[in-house]
mmCIF file of C-alpha atoms in Angstrom:
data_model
loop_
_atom_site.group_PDB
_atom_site.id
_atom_site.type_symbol
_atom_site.label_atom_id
_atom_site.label_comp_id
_atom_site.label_asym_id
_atom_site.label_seq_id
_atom_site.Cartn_x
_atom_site.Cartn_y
_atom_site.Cartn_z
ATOM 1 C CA UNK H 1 0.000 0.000 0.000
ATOM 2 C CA UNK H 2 1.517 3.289 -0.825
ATOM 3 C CA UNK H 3 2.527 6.118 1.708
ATOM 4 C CA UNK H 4 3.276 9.466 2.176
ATOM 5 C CA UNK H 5 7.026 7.873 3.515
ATOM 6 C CA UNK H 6 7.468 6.387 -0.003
ATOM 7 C CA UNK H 7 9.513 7.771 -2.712
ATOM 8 C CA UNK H 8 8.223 8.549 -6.181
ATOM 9 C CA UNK H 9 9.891 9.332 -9.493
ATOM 10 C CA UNK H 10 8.678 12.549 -10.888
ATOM 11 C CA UNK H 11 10.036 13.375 -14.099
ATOM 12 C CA UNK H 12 13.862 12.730 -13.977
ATOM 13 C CA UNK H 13 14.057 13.558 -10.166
ATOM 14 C CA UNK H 14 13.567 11.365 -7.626
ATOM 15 C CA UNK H 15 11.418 12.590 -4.920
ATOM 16 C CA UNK H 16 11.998 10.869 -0.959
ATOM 17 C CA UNK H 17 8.852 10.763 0.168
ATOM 18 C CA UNK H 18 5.267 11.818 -1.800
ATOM 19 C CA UNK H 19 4.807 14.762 0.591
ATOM 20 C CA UNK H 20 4.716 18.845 -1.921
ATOM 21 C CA UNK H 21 4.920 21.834 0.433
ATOM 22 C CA UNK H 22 2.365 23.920 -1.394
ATOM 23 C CA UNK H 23 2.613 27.240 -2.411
ATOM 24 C CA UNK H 24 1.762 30.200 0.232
ATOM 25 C CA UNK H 25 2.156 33.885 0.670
ATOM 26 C CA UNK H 26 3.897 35.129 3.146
ATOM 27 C CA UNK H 27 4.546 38.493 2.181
ATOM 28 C CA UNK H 28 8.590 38.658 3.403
ATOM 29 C CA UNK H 29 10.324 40.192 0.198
ATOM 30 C CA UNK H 30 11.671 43.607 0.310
ATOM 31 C CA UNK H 31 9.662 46.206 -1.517
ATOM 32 C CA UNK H 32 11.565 45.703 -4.803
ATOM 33 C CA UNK H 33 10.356 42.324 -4.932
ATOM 34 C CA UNK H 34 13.566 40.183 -3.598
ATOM 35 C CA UNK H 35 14.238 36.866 -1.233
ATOM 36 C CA UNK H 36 15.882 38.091 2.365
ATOM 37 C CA UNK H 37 17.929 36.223 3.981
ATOM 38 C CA UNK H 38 15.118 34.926 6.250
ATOM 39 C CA UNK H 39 13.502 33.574 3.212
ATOM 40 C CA UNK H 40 16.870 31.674 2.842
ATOM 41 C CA UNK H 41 16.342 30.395 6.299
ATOM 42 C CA UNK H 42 12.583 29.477 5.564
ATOM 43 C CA UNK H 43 13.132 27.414 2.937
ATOM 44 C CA UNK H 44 15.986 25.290 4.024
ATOM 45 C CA UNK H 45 14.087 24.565 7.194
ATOM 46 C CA UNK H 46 11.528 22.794 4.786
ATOM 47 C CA UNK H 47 13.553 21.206 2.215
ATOM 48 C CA UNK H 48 13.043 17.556 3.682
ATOM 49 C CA UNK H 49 9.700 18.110 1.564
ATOM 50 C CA UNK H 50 9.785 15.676 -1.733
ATOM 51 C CA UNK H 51 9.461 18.754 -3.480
ATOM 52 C CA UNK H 52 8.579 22.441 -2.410
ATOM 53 C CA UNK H 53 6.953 24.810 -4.134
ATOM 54 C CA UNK H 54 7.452 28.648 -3.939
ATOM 55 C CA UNK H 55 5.233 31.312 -2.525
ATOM 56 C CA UNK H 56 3.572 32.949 -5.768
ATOM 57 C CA UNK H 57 6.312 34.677 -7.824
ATOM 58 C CA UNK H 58 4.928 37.521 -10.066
ATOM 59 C CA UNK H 59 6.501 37.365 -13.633
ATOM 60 C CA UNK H 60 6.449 40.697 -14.522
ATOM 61 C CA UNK H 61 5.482 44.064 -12.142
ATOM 62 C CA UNK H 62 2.050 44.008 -14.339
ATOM 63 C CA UNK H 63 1.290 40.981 -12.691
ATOM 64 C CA UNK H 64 2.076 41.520 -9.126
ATOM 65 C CA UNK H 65 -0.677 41.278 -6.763
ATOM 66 C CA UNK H 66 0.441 42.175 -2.954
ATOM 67 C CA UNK H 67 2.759 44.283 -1.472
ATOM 68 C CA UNK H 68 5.933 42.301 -0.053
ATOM 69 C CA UNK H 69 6.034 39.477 -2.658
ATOM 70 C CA UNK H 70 8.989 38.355 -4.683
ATOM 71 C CA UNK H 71 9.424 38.404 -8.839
ATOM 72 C CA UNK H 72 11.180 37.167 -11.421
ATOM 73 C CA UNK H 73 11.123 39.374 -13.732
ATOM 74 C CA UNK H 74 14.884 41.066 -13.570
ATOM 75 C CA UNK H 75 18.188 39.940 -12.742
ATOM 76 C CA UNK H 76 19.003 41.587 -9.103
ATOM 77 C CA UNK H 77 15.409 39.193 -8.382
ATOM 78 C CA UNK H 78 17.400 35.941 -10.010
ATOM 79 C CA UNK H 79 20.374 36.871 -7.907
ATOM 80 C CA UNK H 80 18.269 37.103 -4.853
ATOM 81 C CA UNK H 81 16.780 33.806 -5.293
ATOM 82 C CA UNK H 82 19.974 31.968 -5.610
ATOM 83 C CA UNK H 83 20.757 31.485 -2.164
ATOM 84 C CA UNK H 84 17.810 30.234 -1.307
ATOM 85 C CA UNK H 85 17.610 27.343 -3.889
ATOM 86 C CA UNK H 86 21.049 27.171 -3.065
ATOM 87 C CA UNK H 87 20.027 26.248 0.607
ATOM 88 C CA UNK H 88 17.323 24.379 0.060
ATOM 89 C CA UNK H 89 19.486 21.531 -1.845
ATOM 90 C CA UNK H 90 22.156 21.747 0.024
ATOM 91 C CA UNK H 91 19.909 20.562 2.736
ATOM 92 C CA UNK H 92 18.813 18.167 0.219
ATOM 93 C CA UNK H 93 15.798 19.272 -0.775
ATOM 94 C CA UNK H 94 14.099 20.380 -4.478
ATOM 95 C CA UNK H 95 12.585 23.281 -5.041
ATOM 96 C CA UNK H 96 9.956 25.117 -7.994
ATOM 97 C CA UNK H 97 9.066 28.342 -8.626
ATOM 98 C CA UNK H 98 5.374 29.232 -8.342
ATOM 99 C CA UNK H 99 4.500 31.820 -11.313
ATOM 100 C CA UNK H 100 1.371 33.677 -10.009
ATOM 101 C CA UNK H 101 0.063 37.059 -12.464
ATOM 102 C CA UNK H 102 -2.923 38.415 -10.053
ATOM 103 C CA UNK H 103 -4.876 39.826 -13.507
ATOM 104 C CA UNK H 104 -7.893 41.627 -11.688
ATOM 105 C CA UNK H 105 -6.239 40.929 -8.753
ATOM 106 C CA UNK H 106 -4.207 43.404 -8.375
ATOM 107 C CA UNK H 107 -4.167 47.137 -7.992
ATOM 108 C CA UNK H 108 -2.168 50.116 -9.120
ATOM 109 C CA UNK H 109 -1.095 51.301 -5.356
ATOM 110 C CA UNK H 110 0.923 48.144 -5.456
ATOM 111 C CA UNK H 111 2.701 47.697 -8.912
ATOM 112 C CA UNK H 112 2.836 51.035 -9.879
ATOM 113 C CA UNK H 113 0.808 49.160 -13.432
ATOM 114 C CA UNK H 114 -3.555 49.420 -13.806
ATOM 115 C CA UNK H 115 -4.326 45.815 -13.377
ATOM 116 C CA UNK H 116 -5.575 43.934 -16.506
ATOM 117 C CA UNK H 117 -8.017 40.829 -17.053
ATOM 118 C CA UNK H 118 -9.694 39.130 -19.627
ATOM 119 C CA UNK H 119 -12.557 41.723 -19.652
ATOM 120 C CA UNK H 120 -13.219 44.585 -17.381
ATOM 121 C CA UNK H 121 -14.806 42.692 -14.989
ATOM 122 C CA UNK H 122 -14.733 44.051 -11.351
ATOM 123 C CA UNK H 123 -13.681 42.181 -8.533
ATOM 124 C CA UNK H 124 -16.256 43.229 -5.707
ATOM 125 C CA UNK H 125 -13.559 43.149 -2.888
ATOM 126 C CA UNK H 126 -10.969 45.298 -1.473
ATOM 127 C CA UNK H 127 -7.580 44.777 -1.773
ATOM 128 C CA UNK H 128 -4.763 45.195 0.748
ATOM 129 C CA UNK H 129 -2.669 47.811 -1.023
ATOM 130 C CA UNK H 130 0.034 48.175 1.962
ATOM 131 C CA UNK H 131 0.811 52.018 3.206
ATOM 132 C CA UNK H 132 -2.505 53.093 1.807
ATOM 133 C CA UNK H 133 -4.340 50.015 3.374
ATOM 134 C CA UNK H 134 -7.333 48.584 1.754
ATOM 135 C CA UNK H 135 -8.571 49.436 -1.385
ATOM 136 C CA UNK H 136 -11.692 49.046 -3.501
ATOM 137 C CA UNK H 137 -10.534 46.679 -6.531
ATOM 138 C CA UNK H 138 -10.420 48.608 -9.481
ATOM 139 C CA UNK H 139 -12.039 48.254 -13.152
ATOM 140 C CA UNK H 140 -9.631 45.937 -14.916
ATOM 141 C CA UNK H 141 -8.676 46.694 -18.282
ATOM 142 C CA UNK H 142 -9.225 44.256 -21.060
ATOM 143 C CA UNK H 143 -6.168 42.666 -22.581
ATOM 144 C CA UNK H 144 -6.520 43.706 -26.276
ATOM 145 C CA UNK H 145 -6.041 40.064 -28.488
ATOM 146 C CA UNK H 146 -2.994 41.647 -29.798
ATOM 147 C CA UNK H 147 -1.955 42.302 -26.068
ATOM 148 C CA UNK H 148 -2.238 38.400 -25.306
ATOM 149 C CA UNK H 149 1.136 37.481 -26.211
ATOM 150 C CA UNK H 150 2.985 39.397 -24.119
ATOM 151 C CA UNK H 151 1.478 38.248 -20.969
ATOM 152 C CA UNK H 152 2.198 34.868 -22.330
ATOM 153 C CA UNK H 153 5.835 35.691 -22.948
ATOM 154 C CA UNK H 154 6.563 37.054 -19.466
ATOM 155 C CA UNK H 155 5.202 33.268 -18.117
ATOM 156 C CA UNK H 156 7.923 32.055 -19.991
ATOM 157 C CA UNK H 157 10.902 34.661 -19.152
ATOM 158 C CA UNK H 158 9.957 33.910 -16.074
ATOM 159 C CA UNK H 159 10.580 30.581 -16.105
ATOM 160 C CA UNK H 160 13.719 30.967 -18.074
ATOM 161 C CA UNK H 161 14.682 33.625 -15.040
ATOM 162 C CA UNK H 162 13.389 30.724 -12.523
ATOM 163 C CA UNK H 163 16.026 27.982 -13.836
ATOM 164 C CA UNK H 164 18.953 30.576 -14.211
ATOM 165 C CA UNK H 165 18.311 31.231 -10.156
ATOM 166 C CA UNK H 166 18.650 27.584 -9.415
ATOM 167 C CA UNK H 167 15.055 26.417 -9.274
ATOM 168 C CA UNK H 168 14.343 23.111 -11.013
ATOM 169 C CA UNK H 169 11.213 24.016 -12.446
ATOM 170 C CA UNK H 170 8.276 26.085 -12.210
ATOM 171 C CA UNK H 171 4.786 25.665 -11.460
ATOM 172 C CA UNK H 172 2.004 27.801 -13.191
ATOM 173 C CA UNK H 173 -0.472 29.012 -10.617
ATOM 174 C CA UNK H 174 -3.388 28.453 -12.502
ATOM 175 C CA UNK H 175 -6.406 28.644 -9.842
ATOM 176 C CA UNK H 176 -7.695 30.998 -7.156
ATOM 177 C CA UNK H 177 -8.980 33.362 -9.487
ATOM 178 C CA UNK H 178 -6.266 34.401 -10.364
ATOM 179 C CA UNK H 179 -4.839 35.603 -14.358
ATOM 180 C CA UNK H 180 -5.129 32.283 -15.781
ATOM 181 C CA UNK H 181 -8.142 31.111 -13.770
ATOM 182 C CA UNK H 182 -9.777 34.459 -14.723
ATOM 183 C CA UNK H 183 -9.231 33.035 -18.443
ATOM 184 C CA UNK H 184 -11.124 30.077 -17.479
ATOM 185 C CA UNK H 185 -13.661 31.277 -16.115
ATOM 186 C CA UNK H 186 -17.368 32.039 -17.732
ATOM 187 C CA UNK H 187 -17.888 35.265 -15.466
ATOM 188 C CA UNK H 188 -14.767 36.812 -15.933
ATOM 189 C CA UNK H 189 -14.250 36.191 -19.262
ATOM 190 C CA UNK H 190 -17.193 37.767 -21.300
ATOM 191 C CA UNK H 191 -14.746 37.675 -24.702
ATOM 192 C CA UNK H 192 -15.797 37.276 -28.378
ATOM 193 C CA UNK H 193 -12.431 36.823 -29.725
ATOM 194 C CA UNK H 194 -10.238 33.423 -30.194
ATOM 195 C CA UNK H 195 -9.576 33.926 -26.287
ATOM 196 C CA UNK H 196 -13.078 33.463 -24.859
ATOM 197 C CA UNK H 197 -16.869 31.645 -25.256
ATOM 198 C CA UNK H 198 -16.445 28.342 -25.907
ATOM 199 C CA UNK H 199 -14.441 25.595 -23.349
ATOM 200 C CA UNK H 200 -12.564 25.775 -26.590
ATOM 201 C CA UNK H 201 -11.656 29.861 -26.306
ATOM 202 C CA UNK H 202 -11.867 29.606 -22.802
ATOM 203 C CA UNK H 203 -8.708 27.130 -22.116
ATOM 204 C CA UNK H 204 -6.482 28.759 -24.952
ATOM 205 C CA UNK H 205 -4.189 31.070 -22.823
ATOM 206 C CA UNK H 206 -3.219 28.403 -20.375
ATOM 207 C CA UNK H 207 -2.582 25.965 -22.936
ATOM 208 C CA UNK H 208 -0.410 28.681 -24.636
ATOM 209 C CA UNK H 209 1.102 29.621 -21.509
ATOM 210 C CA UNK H 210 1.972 25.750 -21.001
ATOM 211 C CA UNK H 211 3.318 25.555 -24.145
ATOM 212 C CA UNK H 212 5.394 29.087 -24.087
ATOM 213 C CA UNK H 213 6.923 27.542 -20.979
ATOM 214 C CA UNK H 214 7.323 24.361 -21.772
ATOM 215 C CA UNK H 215 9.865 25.525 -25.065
ATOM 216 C CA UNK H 216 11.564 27.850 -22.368
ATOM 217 C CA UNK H 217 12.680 25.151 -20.137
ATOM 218 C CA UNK H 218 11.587 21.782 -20.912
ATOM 219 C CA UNK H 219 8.689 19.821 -20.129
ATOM 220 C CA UNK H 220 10.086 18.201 -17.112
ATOM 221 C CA UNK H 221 10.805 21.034 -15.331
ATOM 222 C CA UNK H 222 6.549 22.450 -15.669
ATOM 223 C CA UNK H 223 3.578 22.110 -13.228
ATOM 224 C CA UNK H 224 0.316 23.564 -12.958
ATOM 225 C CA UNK H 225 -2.118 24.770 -10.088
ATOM 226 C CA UNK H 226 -5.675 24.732 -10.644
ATOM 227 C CA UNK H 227 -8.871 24.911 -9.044
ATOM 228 C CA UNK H 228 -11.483 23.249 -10.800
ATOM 229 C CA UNK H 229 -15.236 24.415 -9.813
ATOM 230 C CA UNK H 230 -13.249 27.216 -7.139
ATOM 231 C CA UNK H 231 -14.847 30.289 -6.517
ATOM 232 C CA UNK H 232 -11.942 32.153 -4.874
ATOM 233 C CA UNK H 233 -11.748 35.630 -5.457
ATOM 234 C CA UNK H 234 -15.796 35.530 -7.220
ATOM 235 C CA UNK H 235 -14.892 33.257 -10.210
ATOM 236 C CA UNK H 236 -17.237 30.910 -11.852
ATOM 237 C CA UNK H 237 -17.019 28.315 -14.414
ATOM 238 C CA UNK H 238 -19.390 26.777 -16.566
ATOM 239 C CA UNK H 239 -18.932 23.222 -18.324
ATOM 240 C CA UNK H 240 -16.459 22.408 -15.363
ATOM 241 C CA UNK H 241 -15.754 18.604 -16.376
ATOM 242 C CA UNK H 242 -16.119 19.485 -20.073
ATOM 243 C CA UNK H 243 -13.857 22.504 -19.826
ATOM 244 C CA UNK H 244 -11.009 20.758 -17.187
ATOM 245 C CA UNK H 245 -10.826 17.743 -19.127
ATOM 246 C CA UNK H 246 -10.194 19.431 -22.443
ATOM 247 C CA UNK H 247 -7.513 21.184 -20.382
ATOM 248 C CA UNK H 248 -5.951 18.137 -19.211
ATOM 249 C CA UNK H 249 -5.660 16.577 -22.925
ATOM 250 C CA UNK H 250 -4.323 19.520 -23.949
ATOM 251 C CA UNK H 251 -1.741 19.873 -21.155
ATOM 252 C CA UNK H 252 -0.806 16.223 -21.916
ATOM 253 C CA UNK H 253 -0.090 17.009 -25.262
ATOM 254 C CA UNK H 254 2.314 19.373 -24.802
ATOM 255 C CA UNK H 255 4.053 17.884 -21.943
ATOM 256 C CA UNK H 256 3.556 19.370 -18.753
ATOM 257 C CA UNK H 257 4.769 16.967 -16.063
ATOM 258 C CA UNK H 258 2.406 17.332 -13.568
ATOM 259 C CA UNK H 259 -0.979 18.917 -12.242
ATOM 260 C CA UNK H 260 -1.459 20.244 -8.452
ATOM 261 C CA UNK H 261 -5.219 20.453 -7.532
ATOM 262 C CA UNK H 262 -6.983 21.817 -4.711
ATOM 263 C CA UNK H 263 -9.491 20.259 -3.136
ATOM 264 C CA UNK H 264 -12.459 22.487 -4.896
ATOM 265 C CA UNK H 265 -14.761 20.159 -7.177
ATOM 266 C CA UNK H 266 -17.093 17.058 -5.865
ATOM 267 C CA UNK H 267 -15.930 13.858 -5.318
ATOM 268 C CA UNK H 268 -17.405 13.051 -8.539
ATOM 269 C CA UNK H 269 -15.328 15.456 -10.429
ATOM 270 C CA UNK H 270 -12.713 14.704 -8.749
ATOM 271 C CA UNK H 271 -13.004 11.122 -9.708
ATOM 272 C CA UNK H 272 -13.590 12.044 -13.644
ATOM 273 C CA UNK H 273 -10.715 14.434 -13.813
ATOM 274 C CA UNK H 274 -8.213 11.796 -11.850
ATOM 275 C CA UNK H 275 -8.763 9.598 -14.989
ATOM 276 C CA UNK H 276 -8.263 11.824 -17.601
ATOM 277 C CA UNK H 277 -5.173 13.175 -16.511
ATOM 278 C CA UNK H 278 -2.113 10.508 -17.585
ATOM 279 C CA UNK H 279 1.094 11.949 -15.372
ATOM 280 C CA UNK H 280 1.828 12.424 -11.757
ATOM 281 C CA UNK H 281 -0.931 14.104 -10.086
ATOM 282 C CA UNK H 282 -0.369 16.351 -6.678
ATOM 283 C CA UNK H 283 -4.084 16.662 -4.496
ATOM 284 C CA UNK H 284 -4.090 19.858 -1.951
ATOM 285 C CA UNK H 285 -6.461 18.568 0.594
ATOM 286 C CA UNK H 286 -6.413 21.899 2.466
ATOM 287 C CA UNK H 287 -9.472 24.242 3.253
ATOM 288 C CA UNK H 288 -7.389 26.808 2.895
ATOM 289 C CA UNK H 289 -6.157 29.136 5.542
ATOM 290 C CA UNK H 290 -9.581 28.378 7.591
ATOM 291 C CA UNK H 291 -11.021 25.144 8.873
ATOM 292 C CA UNK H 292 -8.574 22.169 10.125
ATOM 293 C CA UNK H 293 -5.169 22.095 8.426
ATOM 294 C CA UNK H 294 -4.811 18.682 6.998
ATOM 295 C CA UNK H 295 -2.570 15.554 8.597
ATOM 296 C CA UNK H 296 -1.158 12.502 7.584
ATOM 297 C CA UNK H 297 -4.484 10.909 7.642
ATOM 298 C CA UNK H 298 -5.951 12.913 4.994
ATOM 299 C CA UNK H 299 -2.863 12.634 2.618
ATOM 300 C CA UNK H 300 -3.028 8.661 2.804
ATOM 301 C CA UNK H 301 -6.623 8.826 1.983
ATOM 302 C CA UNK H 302 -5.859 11.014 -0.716
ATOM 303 C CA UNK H 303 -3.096 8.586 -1.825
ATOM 304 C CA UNK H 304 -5.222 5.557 -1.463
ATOM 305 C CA UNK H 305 -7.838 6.994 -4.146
ATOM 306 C CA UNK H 306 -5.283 7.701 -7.051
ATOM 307 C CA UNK H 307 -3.215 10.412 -6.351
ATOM 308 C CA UNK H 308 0.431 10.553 -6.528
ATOM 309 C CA UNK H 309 1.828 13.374 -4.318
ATOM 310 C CA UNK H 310 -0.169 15.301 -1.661
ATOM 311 C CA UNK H 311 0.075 18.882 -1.157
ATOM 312 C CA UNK H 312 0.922 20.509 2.661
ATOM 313 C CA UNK H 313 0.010 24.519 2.783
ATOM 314 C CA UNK H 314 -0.156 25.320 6.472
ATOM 315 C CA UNK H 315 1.110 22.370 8.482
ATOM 316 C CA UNK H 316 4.190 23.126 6.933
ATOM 317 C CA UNK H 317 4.443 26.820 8.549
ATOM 318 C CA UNK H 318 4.138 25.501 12.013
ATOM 319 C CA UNK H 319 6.107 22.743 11.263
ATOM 320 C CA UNK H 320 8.805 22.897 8.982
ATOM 321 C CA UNK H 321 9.922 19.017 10.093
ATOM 322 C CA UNK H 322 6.602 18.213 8.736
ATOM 323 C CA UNK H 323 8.152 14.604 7.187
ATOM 324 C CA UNK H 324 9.637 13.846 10.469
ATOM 325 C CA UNK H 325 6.598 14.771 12.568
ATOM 326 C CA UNK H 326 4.481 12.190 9.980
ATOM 327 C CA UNK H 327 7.327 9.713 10.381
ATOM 328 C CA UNK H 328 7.523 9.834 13.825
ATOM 329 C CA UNK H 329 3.436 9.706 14.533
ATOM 330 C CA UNK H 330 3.841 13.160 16.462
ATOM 331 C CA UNK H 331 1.654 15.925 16.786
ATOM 332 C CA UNK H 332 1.215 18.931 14.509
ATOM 333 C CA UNK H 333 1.783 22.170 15.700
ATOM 334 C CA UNK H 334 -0.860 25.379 14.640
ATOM 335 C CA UNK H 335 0.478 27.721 13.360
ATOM 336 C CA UNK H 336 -0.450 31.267 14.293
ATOM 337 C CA UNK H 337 -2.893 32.831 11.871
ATOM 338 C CA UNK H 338 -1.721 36.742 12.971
ATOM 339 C CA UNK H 339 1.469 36.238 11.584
ATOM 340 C CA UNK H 340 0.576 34.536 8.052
ATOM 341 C CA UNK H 341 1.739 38.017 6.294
ATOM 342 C CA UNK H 342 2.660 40.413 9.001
ATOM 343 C CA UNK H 343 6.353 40.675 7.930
ATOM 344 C CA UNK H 344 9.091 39.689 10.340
ATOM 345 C CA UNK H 345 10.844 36.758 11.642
ATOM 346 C CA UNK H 346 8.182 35.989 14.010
ATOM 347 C CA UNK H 347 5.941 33.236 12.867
ATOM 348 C CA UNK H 348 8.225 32.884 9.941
ATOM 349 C CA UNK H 349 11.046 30.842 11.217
ATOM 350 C CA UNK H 350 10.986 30.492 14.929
ATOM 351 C CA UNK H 351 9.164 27.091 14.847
ATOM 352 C CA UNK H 352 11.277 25.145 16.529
ATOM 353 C CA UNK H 353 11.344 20.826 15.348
ATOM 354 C CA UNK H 354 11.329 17.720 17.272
ATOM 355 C CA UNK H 355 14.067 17.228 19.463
ATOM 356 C CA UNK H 356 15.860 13.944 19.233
#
């Protein structure tokens, strides 16, 4: 019977135990978007993790989406990074780079840029915007077809940025309403052009994200996030297992070496989309940053109905010996909620592990 102890091939890398530390915010970078040292410290704590992946990484300043969050989108950000992958395997451990563009998300106090979308559709929310606090959303502006390919090329000098810093690979962030979610969706996206209306329309700027990225730096070094039937940050989607599974063929197609999932559609959908995607396949059984942060007995569950690797978000803050904690049958520590994004050392990388 498999376990989250086992070891699993992913790609060319082998991976010591089936256990992803997903992607989270924290909100430590400097204000020009760079790694600290204490992000050096953060990761390396972690890197007994099969794989890690990075806090969302905006690929461009148009993409950016809070204050305090790291690109890699110019080369003093590349520099910055290098110590930390640096760190992280030569604790041992591997280590992507989450590419997150906010789209709507986002908001001009922050980049300095007037966020853009599919269509100028309003997020009804407010946005934390840093000294000048919370914000209403703005109008996005529609990307303009011609504007398409640009967005699509910073994915992918991104991800040739990502490898030159010493990650070895990159994951698209693809759900939480976020840019290419937004693209998914049938709320956000109210296009007419090749981009939007049918599944069809609808999928085409992932799959030519995947693809863009995918020539950068090789199909064994590309993931994707997504959130099938999520509603984070007001999205909806029509067609879900229609739209998701012509995503998945698609994805196949060109390569992409695996897909990280949160735990957003039925266990029906679930099921169907399971089947229809061929590679290695990561599950985030998480409720997100409320409700009970998931344990070992969730991941083997997870495990025993398909999946490949299972996805950690917040056990892994309070516990960066996360594997050894599992291994060991010992408890899980909670991490404390105020200091999620609050900046600082505190709550960042003062958990102390197991002692021997």
């Amino acid at each position: 019977m498999t376990s989250l102890l086992d070891n699993y091939q992913l790609g060319a890398r082998t991976l010591p135990n089936r256990i992803v530390m997903a992607p989270m915010s924290r909100a430590r970078a400097t204000v020009d978007g760079l790694p600290t040292p204490s992000t050096v410290t953060y990761y390396a704590q972690r890197a007994s993790a099969g794989l890690i992946v990075s806090e969302g990484v905006q690929p461009s300043l148009q993409g950016q989406s809070n204050p305090y969050t790291p690109g890699l989108h110019n080369d003093e950000q590349v520099a910055a990074w290098r110590p930390v992958t640096d760190a992280v395997h030569t604790a041992g451990g591997r280590i992507f780079a989450q590419l997150m563009h906010a789209g709507r998300v986002g908001h001009e106090a922050v980049a300095g840029f007037h966020p853009v979308a599919p269509s100028a559709v309003r997020l009804e929310a407010e946005l934390f915007t840093g000294a000048r606090g919370r914000l209403p959303a703005p109008v996005p502006r529609a990307l303009a077809t011609s504007e398409v390919a640009g967005e699509v090329a910073a994915f992918a000098d991104a991800a040739r940025r990502a490898v030159d810093a010493g990650f070895d690979g990159i994951e698209l962030h693809g759900a939480n309403g976020y840019l290419i979610q937004q693209f998914l969706s049938s709320n956000v996206n109210q296009r007419t052009d090749a981009y939007g209306g049918s599944v069809t329309g609808r999928i085409r700027f992932a799959v030519e994200v995947a693809e863009a990225v995918v020539d950068a730096i090789g199909a064994d070094r590309v993931g994707i996030r997504l959130s099938p039937a999520g509603t984070i940050w007001d999205v909806e989607e029509s067609e879900v297992a229609e739209l998701y599974t012509a995503l998945y063929r698609e994805l196949a197609r060109i390569g992409v070496s695996y897909v990280h999932t949160l735990n957003s559609a039925d266990a029906e959908l679930t099921a169907v989309l399971r089947k229809a995607w061929p590679h290695t396949y990561v599950m985030n059984p998480s409720a997100g940053i409320v409700g009970p942060q998931a344990d070992r007995e969730r991941g083997e569950y997870w495990l025993s109905q398909g999946m490949d690797l299972i996805g950690y978000g917040r056990a892994f803050i309070g516990n960066p010996d996360l594997v050894e904690r599992f291994r060991r049958g010992a408890p899980l520590r909670e991490a404390d909620v105020e200091t999620y994004y609050q900046g600082g050392d505190r709550g960042y990388i003062d958990y102390p592990p197991l002692q021997d």
